[in-house]
Amino acid sequence: MPRLDGARPVRRRRTLDPKLKVILTSGDNEQDATSSFVGEGLAGVIQKPFMLRDLEAILRKTVNGEI
């Protein structure tokens, strides 16, 4: 996203819905990708490229409250 990192839109959306669940997707390594989300309560992280079945699994766990 030009001129906007991933954490800022999450913070903005959470002002509207504090219970918002966020799954981060990134091509960076997990530590680098999540560093700007410390304290933001990510529901999960999935590394790019990913298989559809992996995305389905993390979405299912998030929706079912397992994460």
PDB file of C-alpha atoms in Angstrom:
ATOM      1  CA  MET A   1       0.000   0.000   0.000  1.00  0.00           C
ATOM      2  CA  PRO A   2       1.641   3.210  -1.046  1.00  0.00           C
ATOM      3  CA  ARG A   3       2.322   5.594   1.844  1.00  0.00           C
ATOM      4  CA  LEU A   4       0.415   3.412   4.288  1.00  0.00           C
ATOM      5  CA  ASP A   5       1.777   0.480   6.243  1.00  0.00           C
ATOM      6  CA  GLY A   6      -0.499  -2.389   7.229  1.00  0.00           C
ATOM      7  CA  ALA A   7      -0.791  -1.458  10.905  1.00  0.00           C
ATOM      8  CA  ARG A   8      -2.362   1.966  10.369  1.00  0.00           C
ATOM      9  CA  PRO A   9      -5.472   0.719   8.544  1.00  0.00           C
ATOM     10  CA  VAL A  10      -5.895  -1.961  11.217  1.00  0.00           C
ATOM     11  CA  ARG A  11      -5.815   0.676  13.957  1.00  0.00           C
ATOM     12  CA  ARG A  12      -8.310   2.825  12.038  1.00  0.00           C
ATOM     13  CA  ARG A  13     -10.719  -0.081  11.537  1.00  0.00           C
ATOM     14  CA  ARG A  14     -10.403  -1.089  15.192  1.00  0.00           C
ATOM     15  CA  THR A  15     -11.706   2.317  16.233  1.00  0.00           C
ATOM     16  CA  LEU A  16     -14.936   1.259  14.496  1.00  0.00           C
ATOM     17  CA  ASP A  17     -14.836  -2.385  15.614  1.00  0.00           C
ATOM     18  CA  PRO A  18     -12.546  -3.175  18.561  1.00  0.00           C
ATOM     19  CA  LYS A  19     -13.219  -6.912  18.132  1.00  0.00           C
ATOM     20  CA  LEU A  20     -11.924  -6.928  14.548  1.00  0.00           C
ATOM     21  CA  LYS A  21      -9.869 -10.047  13.829  1.00  0.00           C
ATOM     22  CA  VAL A  22      -6.903  -9.514  11.535  1.00  0.00           C
ATOM     23  CA  ILE A  23      -4.962 -12.137   9.621  1.00  0.00           C
ATOM     24  CA  LEU A  24      -1.746 -10.743   8.216  1.00  0.00           C
ATOM     25  CA  THR A  25      -0.448 -11.955   4.863  1.00  0.00           C
ATOM     26  CA  SER A  26       3.088 -11.067   3.899  1.00  0.00           C
ATOM     27  CA  GLY A  27       5.960 -12.117   1.720  1.00  0.00           C
ATOM     28  CA  ASP A  28       8.400 -10.944   4.411  1.00  0.00           C
ATOM     29  CA  ASN A  29       9.589 -13.282   7.136  1.00  0.00           C
ATOM     30  CA  GLU A  30       7.136 -13.506  10.012  1.00  0.00           C
ATOM     31  CA  GLN A  31       9.240 -11.544  12.495  1.00  0.00           C
ATOM     32  CA  ASP A  32       9.724  -8.603  10.114  1.00  0.00           C
ATOM     33  CA  ALA A  33       6.098  -8.687   8.978  1.00  0.00           C
ATOM     34  CA  THR A  34       4.661  -8.678  12.506  1.00  0.00           C
ATOM     35  CA  SER A  35       7.037  -6.132  14.044  1.00  0.00           C
ATOM     36  CA  SER A  36       4.709  -3.193  13.316  1.00  0.00           C
ATOM     37  CA  PHE A  37       1.750  -5.129  14.766  1.00  0.00           C
ATOM     38  CA  VAL A  38       3.135  -5.680  18.266  1.00  0.00           C
ATOM     39  CA  GLY A  39       0.259  -5.219  20.701  1.00  0.00           C
ATOM     40  CA  GLU A  40      -2.326  -5.207  17.920  1.00  0.00           C
ATOM     41  CA  GLY A  41      -3.561  -8.726  18.648  1.00  0.00           C
ATOM     42  CA  LEU A  42      -3.236 -10.363  15.272  1.00  0.00           C
ATOM     43  CA  ALA A  43      -5.494 -13.390  14.872  1.00  0.00           C
ATOM     44  CA  GLY A  44      -2.909 -15.036  12.657  1.00  0.00           C
ATOM     45  CA  VAL A  45      -0.174 -14.732  10.080  1.00  0.00           C
ATOM     46  CA  ILE A  46       0.107 -16.526   6.766  1.00  0.00           C
ATOM     47  CA  GLN A  47       3.215 -16.282   4.621  1.00  0.00           C
ATOM     48  CA  LYS A  48       3.047 -15.611   0.884  1.00  0.00           C
ATOM     49  CA  PRO A  49       2.971 -17.537  -1.275  1.00  0.00           C
ATOM     50  CA  PHE A  50       0.394 -19.736   0.394  1.00  0.00           C
ATOM     51  CA  MET A  51      -1.830 -22.575  -0.676  1.00  0.00           C
ATOM     52  CA  LEU A  52      -5.590 -22.100  -0.690  1.00  0.00           C
ATOM     53  CA  ARG A  53      -5.986 -24.914   1.846  1.00  0.00           C
ATOM     54  CA  ASP A  54      -3.687 -23.040   4.277  1.00  0.00           C
ATOM     55  CA  LEU A  55      -5.749 -19.863   3.911  1.00  0.00           C
ATOM     56  CA  GLU A  56      -8.950 -21.853   4.411  1.00  0.00           C
ATOM     57  CA  ALA A  57      -7.526 -23.418   7.568  1.00  0.00           C
ATOM     58  CA  ILE A  58      -6.542 -20.129   9.184  1.00  0.00           C
ATOM     59  CA  LEU A  59      -9.858 -18.525   8.214  1.00  0.00           C
ATOM     60  CA  ARG A  60     -11.783 -21.467   9.656  1.00  0.00           C
ATOM     61  CA  LYS A  61      -9.828 -21.317  12.937  1.00  0.00           C
ATOM     62  CA  THR A  62     -10.382 -17.566  13.181  1.00  0.00           C
ATOM     63  CA  VAL A  63     -14.119 -17.744  12.490  1.00  0.00           C
ATOM     64  CA  ASN A  64     -14.537 -20.642  14.939  1.00  0.00           C
ATOM     65  CA  GLY A  65     -12.705 -18.728  17.662  1.00  0.00           C
ATOM     66  CA  GLU A  66      -9.803 -21.171  17.812  1.00  0.00           C
ATOM     67  CA  ILE A  67      -7.309 -18.359  17.329  1.00  0.00           C
TER      68      ILE A  67
END
